[in-house]
Amino acid sequence: MQTTSLALHTDKYQINMMYAHWVNGTHKRKAVFEAYFRKLPFKNGYAVFAGLERIVRYISNLRFTMEDIKYLSSQEENYDPAFLEELLQFSFQGTIYAMKEGAMVFPDEPLVRVEGNIMETQLVETAILNFMNYQTLIATKASRIKQVSGNNTLLEFGTRRAQEADAAIWGARAAYVAGFDATSNMLAGEQFGIPTAGTHAHSWVQSFESEQEAFDAYAKVLPDQVTLLVDTFDTLGSGVPHAIETAKKLEAQGKKMNAIRLDSGDLAYLSIQARKMLDEAGLPYVKIVASNDLDEHTIFNLKAQGAQIDTWGVGTQLITAADQPSLGGVYKLVEREVRGTMQPTIKISANPEKVTTPGKKEVYRLVDPKTKKAIADYISYPDDEQPKQKEPLQLFNPVHPYLKKTIQDYDVVTMLEPIFIKGRKVYELPTLEEIRAYHREQMDMFWPEYLRKLNPEIYRVNISPAAWNLKQKMISEYIHS
């Protein structure tokens, strides 16, 4: 929730590196960093980029306060007061390019590119990764759930199990970006305009002399928003029959009950039986809501078993991304200033997947002009005119270069948008509804085999021959130096 005074939302080694650059007089040197992830979460075929709005808010308000400076002055490093004074005057003057929120994204392609002096590009690393990693993870999880739920309504119910307030608020937003319909979190509703939804707790029923009295009292107060939780005592033996009785009383007033909610037990069996009871009572319009540790796997299996559920309330498994609680995105230096000119740089590692691709890069999505479906993502240098001119491109797998494909007829979408140019925000943040619409457009751009939950087809992400050759050349030079 907090978006101001976040200058110290960083790791200490960033401050120490900034200080060392300042002492050595190298703090004004230019640098380019790129943020990306190496591996798709949940064994999925894609990820959904989210977190840009919070990154924009963070960069826009990035200032050190007097309290921050006082705290830094108390550290054991004993920073020079002149350095702390410079921090007090700090504002971000760099350039940032990023994917649009809701974009379909893939391993090893830059999601955010940061250009500026080494001090400012170093400072923002931790916060950018924090915002990008968490929200992209939750948006991807939400998209998986949306994929299996079809046209059913999805409610985000995760606040009480989230890792604190920020995770709950921004997680609700990320879920909404990827297709959820509402959240139970009122603050997320207030801040972002997300529709809110809620029923009542078991404690409501327990606080009355009888279940029937509890249902009737609730319906009397909110006659147009009645969804009754029917599993406090006995779902089919008392809960559903009492809900039916309340629904009949509402009908007598010219009102209609919205739904019943199941929160425990065999949701497939209970929903099938409850549907029969409701239909036999002449209440086919009453929907069935289900909750209770749901995720894409549970929903998929319940639907396969014929569960009669119209709305899914998903909480813990979504907001904590329980089966993979982190994305693992990284932020790597790809270019640096050397004697007044920018030069590519590479990170060599004993783990091949950790070797970086040197140089500042663009990401292009190549699209079949006939089917309007994505063919591949192409990573190349900004001065590479080949994709811009729609010249024939040879795509090869960077892990297995012998796997090659040449394409000649394609449209090009430039994926990285300018967000800040030399410290000035040039990007107009879209509304949440516009982001949701963009995400739907992105999903429509991909064949179903890339979107399926189990064993998805691997989407092509290719680097240009120039980027590949430079990478091999720099690896060879390092090995033989």
Short mmCIF file of C-alpha atoms in Angstrom, two decimals:
data_model
loop_
_atom_site.label_atom_id
_atom_site.label_comp_id
_atom_site.label_asym_id
_atom_site.label_seq_id
_atom_site.Cartn_x
_atom_site.Cartn_y
_atom_site.Cartn_z
CA MET A 1 0.00 0.00 0.00
CA GLN A 2 2.79 2.40 0.89
CA THR A 3 4.11 4.18 -2.18
CA THR A 4 6.12 7.07 -0.68
CA SER A 5 9.35 7.07 1.34
CA LEU A 6 10.45 3.78 -0.20
CA ALA A 7 14.04 4.80 -0.92
CA LEU A 8 15.26 2.35 1.71
CA HIS A 9 13.12 -0.46 0.30
CA THR A 10 16.37 -1.94 -0.92
CA ASP A 11 19.12 -4.31 0.15
CA LYS A 12 22.02 -2.90 2.13
CA TYR A 13 24.56 -4.01 -0.41
CA GLN A 14 22.96 -1.65 -2.94
CA ILE A 15 23.69 1.31 -0.64
CA ASN A 16 27.20 0.03 -0.02
CA MET A 17 27.89 -0.36 -3.74
CA MET A 18 26.50 3.12 -4.37
CA TYR A 19 28.79 4.46 -1.67
CA ALA A 20 31.82 2.65 -3.06
CA HIS A 21 31.10 4.07 -6.53
CA TRP A 22 30.74 7.55 -5.00
CA VAL A 23 34.05 7.28 -3.12
CA ASN A 24 35.79 6.00 -6.26
CA GLY A 25 34.27 8.72 -8.44
CA THR A 26 32.54 6.19 -10.71
CA HIS A 27 28.98 6.91 -9.55
CA LYS A 28 28.07 8.97 -12.64
CA ARG A 29 29.05 6.26 -15.10
CA LYS A 30 26.19 5.02 -17.27
CA ALA A 31 24.80 1.51 -16.99
CA VAL A 32 21.97 -0.60 -18.40
CA PHE A 33 20.25 -3.34 -16.42
CA GLU A 34 17.55 -5.76 -17.54
CA ALA A 35 15.05 -7.59 -15.33
CA TYR A 36 13.77 -10.98 -16.43
CA PHE A 37 13.10 -14.50 -15.18
CA ARG A 38 14.79 -17.70 -16.30
CA LYS A 39 12.07 -20.28 -15.68
CA LEU A 40 8.28 -20.23 -16.05
CA PRO A 41 6.35 -20.70 -12.80
CA PHE A 42 3.97 -23.64 -12.14
CA LYS A 43 5.38 -25.53 -15.18
CA ASN A 44 3.17 -23.20 -17.18
CA GLY A 45 3.54 -22.30 -20.84
CA TYR A 46 3.57 -18.55 -20.21
CA ALA A 47 3.62 -15.88 -17.50
CA VAL A 48 1.53 -12.70 -17.16
CA PHE A 49 3.51 -9.53 -16.52
CA ALA A 50 2.18 -7.41 -13.66
CA GLY A 51 3.55 -4.86 -11.22
CA LEU A 52 4.25 -1.96 -13.58
CA GLU A 53 1.84 0.46 -11.91
CA ARG A 54 3.56 0.03 -8.57
CA ILE A 55 6.98 0.39 -10.19
CA VAL A 56 5.83 3.66 -11.78
CA ARG A 57 4.52 4.95 -8.45
CA TYR A 58 7.76 3.94 -6.74
CA ILE A 59 10.01 5.64 -9.28
CA SER A 60 7.84 8.78 -9.33
CA ASN A 61 8.09 9.19 -5.55
CA LEU A 62 11.66 7.99 -5.08
CA ARG A 63 13.25 10.36 -2.56
CA PHE A 64 15.37 9.99 0.56
CA THR A 65 13.79 11.64 3.59
CA MET A 66 15.59 13.21 6.53
CA GLU A 67 14.58 10.15 8.56
CA ASP A 68 16.21 7.91 5.93
CA ILE A 69 19.43 9.95 6.07
CA LYS A 70 19.45 9.89 9.85
CA TYR A 71 19.08 6.13 9.80
CA LEU A 72 21.88 5.73 7.23
CA SER A 73 24.16 7.92 9.31
CA SER A 74 23.78 5.47 12.20
CA GLN A 75 25.09 2.50 10.18
CA GLU A 76 28.43 0.87 10.97
CA GLU A 77 29.77 1.79 7.52
CA ASN A 78 30.05 5.40 8.74
CA TYR A 79 29.08 6.87 5.37
CA ASP A 80 30.65 10.21 4.49
CA PRO A 81 28.19 13.05 5.29
CA ALA A 82 28.75 14.46 1.80
CA PHE A 83 27.48 11.17 0.32
CA LEU A 84 24.38 11.32 2.52
CA GLU A 85 23.81 14.92 1.48
CA GLU A 86 23.90 13.82 -2.16
CA LEU A 87 21.31 11.15 -1.39
CA LEU A 88 19.09 13.81 0.15
CA GLN A 89 19.10 15.61 -3.21
CA PHE A 90 18.47 12.39 -5.16
CA SER A 91 15.70 11.90 -7.71
CA PHE A 92 15.58 9.29 -10.45
CA GLN A 93 16.84 10.75 -13.72
CA GLY A 94 17.18 7.54 -15.70
CA THR A 95 15.22 5.85 -18.48
CA ILE A 96 12.95 2.83 -18.07
CA TYR A 97 11.36 0.62 -20.69
CA ALA A 98 8.94 -2.13 -19.71
CA MET A 99 6.38 -4.60 -20.96
CA LYS A 100 2.76 -3.50 -20.61
CA GLU A 101 0.87 -5.02 -17.71
CA GLY A 102 -1.15 -8.01 -18.76
CA ALA A 103 1.38 -9.00 -21.44
CA MET A 104 2.17 -12.65 -22.03
CA VAL A 105 5.87 -13.03 -21.22
CA PHE A 106 8.46 -15.76 -21.38
CA PRO A 107 11.87 -16.75 -19.93
CA ASP A 108 15.02 -14.76 -20.63
CA GLU A 109 13.34 -11.79 -22.28
CA PRO A 110 13.69 -8.36 -20.67
CA LEU A 111 10.50 -7.34 -18.87
CA VAL A 112 11.98 -4.11 -17.53
CA ARG A 113 15.06 -2.26 -18.81
CA VAL A 114 16.66 0.44 -16.68
CA GLU A 115 19.21 2.92 -18.06
CA GLY A 116 20.95 5.66 -16.11
CA ASN A 117 23.95 6.28 -13.92
CA ILE A 118 25.23 3.35 -11.89
CA MET A 119 23.95 4.77 -8.60
CA GLU A 120 20.31 5.11 -9.62
CA THR A 121 20.18 1.90 -11.64
CA GLN A 122 21.64 0.01 -8.67
CA LEU A 123 19.31 1.59 -6.11
CA VAL A 124 16.06 0.55 -7.82
CA GLU A 125 16.96 -3.11 -8.38
CA THR A 126 15.49 -4.60 -5.21
CA ALA A 127 12.17 -2.77 -5.32
CA ILE A 128 11.61 -3.42 -9.03
CA LEU A 129 12.26 -7.14 -8.56
CA ASN A 130 10.05 -7.22 -5.46
CA PHE A 131 7.08 -5.65 -7.27
CA MET A 132 7.61 -7.48 -10.57
CA ASN A 133 8.24 -10.93 -9.13
CA TYR A 134 5.28 -11.07 -6.76
CA GLN A 135 2.64 -9.54 -8.96
CA THR A 136 3.72 -11.46 -12.07
CA LEU A 137 3.60 -14.68 -10.06
CA ILE A 138 0.07 -14.04 -8.76
CA ALA A 139 -1.21 -12.85 -12.15
CA THR A 140 0.15 -16.04 -13.73
CA LYS A 141 -1.48 -18.21 -11.06
CA ALA A 142 -4.77 -16.33 -11.53
CA SER A 143 -4.57 -16.81 -15.31
CA ARG A 144 -4.15 -20.56 -14.85
CA ILE A 145 -7.24 -20.63 -12.65
CA LYS A 146 -9.14 -18.55 -15.21
CA GLN A 147 -8.16 -21.01 -17.92
CA VAL A 148 -9.83 -23.97 -16.19
CA SER A 149 -12.85 -22.07 -14.82
CA GLY A 150 -14.25 -21.16 -18.24
CA ASN A 151 -17.16 -18.76 -17.95
CA ASN A 152 -17.60 -19.27 -14.20
CA THR A 153 -17.23 -16.28 -11.89
CA LEU A 154 -13.97 -16.04 -9.93
CA LEU A 155 -13.69 -14.29 -6.57
CA GLU A 156 -10.35 -13.52 -4.89
CA PHE A 157 -10.68 -14.43 -1.19
CA GLY A 158 -7.03 -14.46 -0.08
CA THR A 159 -6.50 -11.49 2.25
CA ARG A 160 -6.36 -13.30 5.58
CA ARG A 161 -3.79 -15.80 4.29
CA ALA A 162 -1.63 -13.33 2.36
CA GLN A 163 1.84 -12.40 3.55
CA GLU A 164 0.72 -9.08 5.06
CA ALA A 165 -1.32 -6.17 3.72
CA ASP A 166 0.73 -5.22 0.65
CA ALA A 167 0.58 -8.78 -0.66
CA ALA A 168 -3.18 -8.88 -0.14
CA ILE A 169 -3.87 -5.55 -1.86
CA TRP A 170 -1.53 -5.88 -4.83
CA GLY A 171 -2.22 -9.62 -5.12
CA ALA A 172 -5.93 -8.85 -5.49
CA ARG A 173 -5.07 -6.40 -8.25
CA ALA A 174 -2.81 -8.92 -10.04
CA ALA A 175 -5.59 -11.52 -9.91
CA TYR A 176 -8.06 -9.03 -11.37
CA VAL A 177 -5.63 -8.20 -14.21
CA ALA A 178 -5.56 -11.87 -15.18
CA GLY A 179 -9.33 -12.37 -15.24
CA PHE A 180 -10.75 -12.66 -11.72
CA ASP A 181 -14.08 -10.89 -11.38
CA ALA A 182 -14.04 -9.48 -7.84
CA THR A 183 -12.16 -9.41 -4.53
CA SER A 184 -13.26 -9.68 -0.93
CA ASN A 185 -10.70 -7.01 0.04
CA MET A 186 -12.39 -3.66 0.51
CA LEU A 187 -9.16 -1.65 0.43
CA ALA A 188 -8.22 -3.17 -2.93
CA GLY A 189 -11.69 -2.23 -4.11
CA GLU A 190 -11.29 1.33 -2.90
CA GLN A 191 -7.77 1.84 -4.24
CA PHE A 192 -8.13 0.16 -7.63
CA GLY A 193 -11.85 0.11 -8.38
CA ILE A 194 -12.00 -3.68 -8.33
CA PRO A 195 -15.56 -4.99 -7.78
CA THR A 196 -15.98 -6.40 -4.27
CA ALA A 197 -17.95 -9.43 -3.17
CA GLY A 198 -18.69 -11.20 0.09
CA THR A 199 -21.24 -13.33 1.90
CA HIS A 200 -21.16 -14.03 5.65
CA ALA A 201 -19.12 -16.19 8.00
CA HIS A 202 -20.01 -19.30 9.98
CA SER A 203 -19.92 -17.09 13.07
CA TRP A 204 -22.99 -15.22 11.75
CA VAL A 205 -25.00 -18.43 11.84
CA GLN A 206 -23.53 -19.48 15.19
CA SER A 207 -24.49 -16.16 16.77
CA PHE A 208 -28.24 -16.90 16.40
CA GLU A 209 -30.52 -19.38 18.13
CA SER A 210 -31.08 -21.24 14.88
CA GLU A 211 -29.72 -21.46 11.35
CA GLN A 212 -33.08 -20.41 9.96
CA GLU A 213 -33.19 -17.31 12.13
CA ALA A 214 -29.67 -16.41 11.00
CA PHE A 215 -30.55 -16.76 7.30
CA ASP A 216 -33.78 -14.80 7.64
CA ALA A 217 -32.09 -11.99 9.57
CA TYR A 218 -29.38 -11.64 6.94
CA ALA A 219 -31.90 -11.64 4.10
CA LYS A 220 -34.01 -9.01 5.85
CA VAL A 221 -31.07 -6.58 6.00
CA LEU A 222 -29.59 -7.24 2.52
CA PRO A 223 -32.48 -8.62 0.45
CA ASP A 224 -30.81 -7.90 -2.89
CA GLN A 225 -27.41 -9.44 -2.00
CA VAL A 226 -28.33 -12.70 -0.33
CA THR A 227 -25.76 -15.49 -0.55
CA LEU A 228 -26.07 -17.92 2.35
CA LEU A 229 -23.29 -20.10 3.76
CA VAL A 230 -24.98 -23.48 4.21
CA ASP A 231 -22.34 -25.76 5.78
CA THR A 232 -22.15 -24.52 9.37
CA PHE A 233 -23.93 -27.63 10.73
CA ASP A 234 -25.21 -30.00 8.04
CA THR A 235 -25.09 -28.87 4.41
CA LEU A 236 -27.81 -31.07 2.91
CA GLY A 237 -29.67 -31.88 6.12
CA SER A 238 -30.26 -28.33 7.33
CA GLY A 239 -28.25 -25.69 5.43
CA VAL A 240 -29.78 -26.05 1.98
CA PRO A 241 -33.36 -26.66 3.24
CA HIS A 242 -33.16 -23.56 5.45
CA ALA A 243 -31.72 -21.52 2.57
CA ILE A 244 -34.62 -22.68 0.38
CA GLU A 245 -37.09 -21.52 3.03
CA THR A 246 -35.41 -18.10 3.14
CA ALA A 247 -35.48 -17.93 -0.67
CA LYS A 248 -39.23 -18.59 -0.65
CA LYS A 249 -39.76 -15.77 1.84
CA LEU A 250 -37.75 -13.47 -0.43
CA GLU A 251 -39.87 -14.48 -3.42
CA ALA A 252 -42.97 -13.50 -1.45
CA GLN A 253 -41.42 -10.01 -1.21
CA GLY A 254 -40.66 -9.93 -4.93
CA LYS A 255 -36.97 -10.60 -4.33
CA LYS A 256 -34.61 -13.32 -5.51
CA MET A 257 -31.83 -14.94 -3.53
CA ASN A 258 -28.46 -14.83 -5.29
CA ALA A 259 -26.69 -17.99 -4.19
CA ILE A 260 -25.69 -20.49 -1.55
CA ARG A 261 -22.05 -21.10 -0.61
CA LEU A 262 -20.32 -24.40 0.09
CA ASP A 263 -17.12 -24.16 2.12
CA SER A 264 -16.35 -27.75 3.18
CA GLY A 265 -16.93 -31.39 2.37
CA ASP A 266 -17.09 -33.10 -1.01
CA LEU A 267 -17.81 -30.07 -3.16
CA ALA A 268 -18.66 -32.15 -6.25
CA TYR A 269 -21.24 -34.34 -4.49
CA LEU A 270 -22.65 -31.53 -2.34
CA SER A 271 -23.03 -29.15 -5.28
CA ILE A 272 -24.78 -31.78 -7.40
CA GLN A 273 -27.21 -32.62 -4.58
CA ALA A 274 -27.76 -28.96 -3.68
CA ARG A 275 -28.49 -28.14 -7.34
CA LYS A 276 -31.16 -30.85 -7.43
CA MET A 277 -32.72 -29.57 -4.20
CA LEU A 278 -32.79 -25.98 -5.43
CA ASP A 279 -34.23 -26.94 -8.83
CA GLU A 280 -36.90 -29.15 -7.26
CA ALA A 281 -37.84 -26.22 -5.01
CA GLY A 282 -38.37 -24.05 -8.08
CA LEU A 283 -35.17 -22.04 -7.53
CA PRO A 284 -33.12 -22.68 -10.69
CA TYR A 285 -31.85 -19.08 -10.59
CA VAL A 286 -30.07 -19.56 -7.24
CA LYS A 287 -26.36 -20.02 -7.97
CA ILE A 288 -23.84 -22.16 -6.10
CA VAL A 289 -20.61 -20.64 -4.82
CA ALA A 290 -17.74 -22.84 -3.62
CA SER A 291 -14.66 -22.08 -1.57
CA ASN A 292 -12.17 -24.11 0.57
CA ASP A 293 -8.51 -24.17 -0.54
CA LEU A 294 -9.29 -24.18 -4.24
CA ASP A 295 -6.77 -23.86 -7.04
CA GLU A 296 -6.63 -24.65 -10.75
CA HIS A 297 -6.04 -28.37 -10.10
CA THR A 298 -8.99 -28.73 -7.69
CA ILE A 299 -11.32 -26.72 -9.93
CA PHE A 300 -10.28 -28.75 -12.99
CA ASN A 301 -11.00 -32.03 -11.17
CA LEU A 302 -14.29 -30.83 -9.66
CA LYS A 303 -15.54 -29.76 -13.06
CA ALA A 304 -14.50 -33.14 -14.48
CA GLN A 305 -16.63 -34.78 -11.76
CA GLY A 306 -19.67 -32.75 -12.84
CA ALA A 307 -19.68 -30.28 -9.96
CA GLN A 308 -22.60 -27.85 -10.26
CA ILE A 309 -20.66 -24.76 -9.21
CA ASP A 310 -21.16 -21.34 -10.78
CA THR A 311 -18.72 -19.23 -8.75
CA TRP A 312 -15.35 -20.11 -7.25
CA GLY A 313 -13.91 -18.30 -4.23
CA VAL A 314 -10.13 -18.78 -4.37
CA GLY A 315 -7.94 -17.65 -1.50
CA THR A 316 -4.85 -19.22 0.05
CA GLN A 317 -3.60 -21.17 -2.96
CA LEU A 318 -3.80 -18.07 -5.17
CA ILE A 319 -2.58 -15.23 -2.97
CA THR A 320 0.40 -17.22 -1.66
CA ALA A 321 1.07 -19.03 -4.96
CA ALA A 322 1.29 -22.04 -2.68
CA ASP A 323 2.80 -24.51 -5.15
CA GLN A 324 5.54 -22.05 -6.18
CA PRO A 325 5.82 -19.12 -3.79
CA SER A 326 8.41 -17.12 -5.76
CA LEU A 327 9.14 -16.25 -9.38
CA GLY A 328 12.92 -15.89 -9.21
CA GLY A 329 13.27 -12.89 -11.50
CA VAL A 330 16.75 -11.36 -11.75
CA TYR A 331 18.22 -7.94 -12.62
CA LYS A 332 21.46 -8.08 -14.56
CA LEU A 333 23.95 -5.55 -15.87
CA VAL A 334 24.13 -5.86 -19.67
CA GLU A 335 25.92 -2.65 -20.70
CA ARG A 336 28.27 -0.17 -19.00
CA GLU A 337 30.14 2.99 -19.79
CA VAL A 338 33.87 2.52 -20.45
CA ARG A 339 35.93 5.63 -21.20
CA GLY A 340 32.90 7.50 -22.46
CA THR A 341 31.36 4.78 -24.63
CA MET A 342 28.76 2.14 -23.81
CA GLN A 343 30.04 -1.41 -24.03
CA PRO A 344 28.19 -4.72 -23.58
CA THR A 345 29.07 -6.83 -20.57
CA ILE A 346 28.42 -10.47 -19.72
CA LYS A 347 28.09 -12.56 -16.58
CA ILE A 348 29.76 -15.97 -16.83
CA SER A 349 28.56 -18.77 -14.56
CA ALA A 350 29.20 -22.44 -13.89
CA ASN A 351 25.43 -22.79 -14.32
CA PRO A 352 24.80 -22.34 -18.07
CA GLU A 353 21.31 -20.90 -17.53
CA LYS A 354 22.85 -18.06 -15.51
CA VAL A 355 25.12 -16.83 -18.32
CA THR A 356 23.67 -13.50 -19.47
CA THR A 357 23.19 -12.24 -23.00
CA PRO A 358 25.28 -9.06 -23.32
CA GLY A 359 24.03 -5.72 -24.58
CA LYS A 360 20.88 -3.61 -24.36
CA LYS A 361 18.05 -5.46 -26.07
CA GLU A 362 14.58 -5.05 -27.54
CA VAL A 363 11.83 -7.68 -27.59
CA TYR A 364 9.68 -8.12 -30.70
CA ARG A 365 6.63 -10.36 -30.93
CA LEU A 366 6.32 -11.84 -34.39
CA VAL A 367 2.73 -12.41 -35.44
CA ASP A 368 1.25 -14.35 -38.36
CA PRO A 369 -0.68 -11.72 -40.39
CA LYS A 370 -3.26 -14.32 -41.51
CA THR A 371 -4.11 -16.05 -38.23
CA LYS A 372 -3.14 -13.12 -35.95
CA LYS A 373 -1.40 -15.69 -33.74
CA ALA A 374 2.06 -15.26 -32.23
CA ILE A 375 4.87 -17.11 -33.99
CA ALA A 376 7.78 -16.33 -31.68
CA ASP A 377 9.42 -13.63 -29.58
CA TYR A 378 12.62 -12.22 -31.05
CA ILE A 379 15.28 -10.56 -28.90
CA SER A 380 17.71 -8.30 -30.71
CA TYR A 381 19.69 -5.09 -30.39
CA PRO A 382 17.96 -1.71 -30.91
CA ASP A 383 19.96 -1.04 -34.09
CA ASP A 384 18.89 -4.33 -35.68
CA GLU A 385 16.73 -3.26 -38.64
CA GLN A 386 15.90 -6.77 -39.81
CA PRO A 387 12.68 -7.30 -37.77
CA LYS A 388 11.61 -3.67 -38.19
CA GLN A 389 11.88 -3.98 -41.97
CA LYS A 390 10.14 -7.39 -41.89
CA GLU A 391 13.05 -9.02 -43.65
CA PRO A 392 13.32 -12.83 -43.56
CA LEU A 393 14.37 -13.98 -40.11
CA GLN A 394 16.11 -17.18 -39.16
CA LEU A 395 14.87 -18.35 -35.78
CA PHE A 396 17.02 -20.83 -33.93
CA ASN A 397 16.85 -22.33 -30.50
CA PRO A 398 19.62 -20.76 -28.37
CA VAL A 399 20.00 -23.99 -26.39
CA HIS A 400 19.89 -26.23 -29.47
CA PRO A 401 21.07 -23.99 -32.36
CA TYR A 402 20.51 -26.74 -34.96
CA LEU A 403 16.75 -26.31 -34.50
CA LYS A 404 16.12 -23.59 -37.05
CA LYS A 405 13.15 -22.01 -38.79
CA THR A 406 13.03 -19.18 -41.31
CA ILE A 407 10.01 -16.91 -41.43
CA GLN A 408 9.29 -14.34 -44.14
CA ASP A 409 5.71 -13.16 -43.71
CA TYR A 410 5.10 -11.65 -40.28
CA ASP A 411 3.94 -8.59 -38.40
CA VAL A 412 6.01 -7.09 -35.60
CA VAL A 413 4.89 -5.87 -32.18
CA THR A 414 7.48 -3.99 -30.13
CA MET A 415 6.96 -5.25 -26.58
CA LEU A 416 9.03 -2.81 -24.50
CA GLU A 417 7.34 0.57 -24.00
CA PRO A 418 9.08 3.76 -22.83
CA ILE A 419 7.95 4.52 -19.27
CA PHE A 420 10.47 7.14 -18.07
CA ILE A 421 12.84 9.09 -20.33
CA LYS A 422 15.65 10.88 -18.48
CA GLY A 423 13.60 10.99 -15.30
CA ARG A 424 10.36 12.20 -16.91
CA LYS A 425 7.34 9.90 -16.96
CA VAL A 426 6.17 9.56 -20.56
CA TYR A 427 3.79 6.63 -20.11
CA GLU A 428 0.12 7.18 -19.33
CA LEU A 429 -0.91 4.41 -16.98
CA PRO A 430 -3.93 2.58 -18.42
CA THR A 431 -7.02 1.89 -16.37
CA LEU A 432 -7.40 -1.51 -14.78
CA GLU A 433 -10.18 -2.34 -17.22
CA GLU A 434 -7.89 -1.45 -20.13
CA ILE A 435 -5.19 -3.72 -18.69
CA ARG A 436 -7.69 -6.58 -18.38
CA ALA A 437 -8.79 -6.05 -21.98
CA TYR A 438 -5.16 -6.01 -23.14
CA HIS A 439 -4.51 -9.28 -21.31
CA ARG A 440 -7.50 -10.89 -23.03
CA GLU A 441 -6.15 -9.71 -26.38
CA GLN A 442 -2.78 -11.21 -25.50
CA MET A 443 -4.35 -14.55 -24.59
CA ASP A 444 -6.24 -14.60 -27.90
CA MET A 445 -2.93 -14.18 -29.72
CA PHE A 446 -1.68 -17.61 -28.63
CA TRP A 447 -2.67 -21.07 -29.81
CA PRO A 448 -4.33 -23.28 -27.14
CA GLU A 449 -1.36 -25.64 -26.97
CA TYR A 450 0.74 -22.87 -25.39
CA LEU A 451 -1.99 -22.12 -22.83
CA ARG A 452 -2.93 -25.54 -21.54
CA LYS A 453 -2.39 -26.32 -17.88
CA LEU A 454 -0.53 -29.61 -18.33
CA ASN A 455 2.50 -30.12 -20.57
CA PRO A 456 2.11 -26.96 -22.64
CA GLU A 457 3.94 -26.57 -25.92
CA ILE A 458 7.10 -24.49 -25.51
CA TYR A 459 6.76 -21.08 -27.14
CA ARG A 460 9.75 -19.91 -29.18
CA VAL A 461 11.92 -17.17 -27.67
CA ASN A 462 14.84 -16.51 -30.00
CA ILE A 463 17.80 -14.16 -29.92
CA SER A 464 19.17 -12.53 -33.02
CA PRO A 465 22.32 -13.88 -34.70
CA ALA A 466 24.16 -10.69 -33.68
CA ALA A 467 23.26 -11.21 -30.01
CA TRP A 468 24.08 -14.91 -30.19
CA ASN A 469 27.46 -14.31 -31.88
CA LEU A 470 28.45 -11.59 -29.41
CA LYS A 471 27.56 -13.83 -26.51
CA GLN A 472 29.66 -16.70 -27.86
CA LYS A 473 32.54 -14.34 -28.64
CA MET A 474 32.59 -12.89 -25.13
CA ILE A 475 32.35 -16.33 -23.53
CA SER A 476 35.27 -17.50 -25.67
CA GLU A 477 37.33 -14.42 -24.85
CA TYR A 478 36.75 -14.91 -21.15
CA ILE A 479 37.62 -18.62 -21.24
CA HIS A 480 40.83 -18.03 -23.18
CA SER A 481 41.95 -14.87 -21.40
#
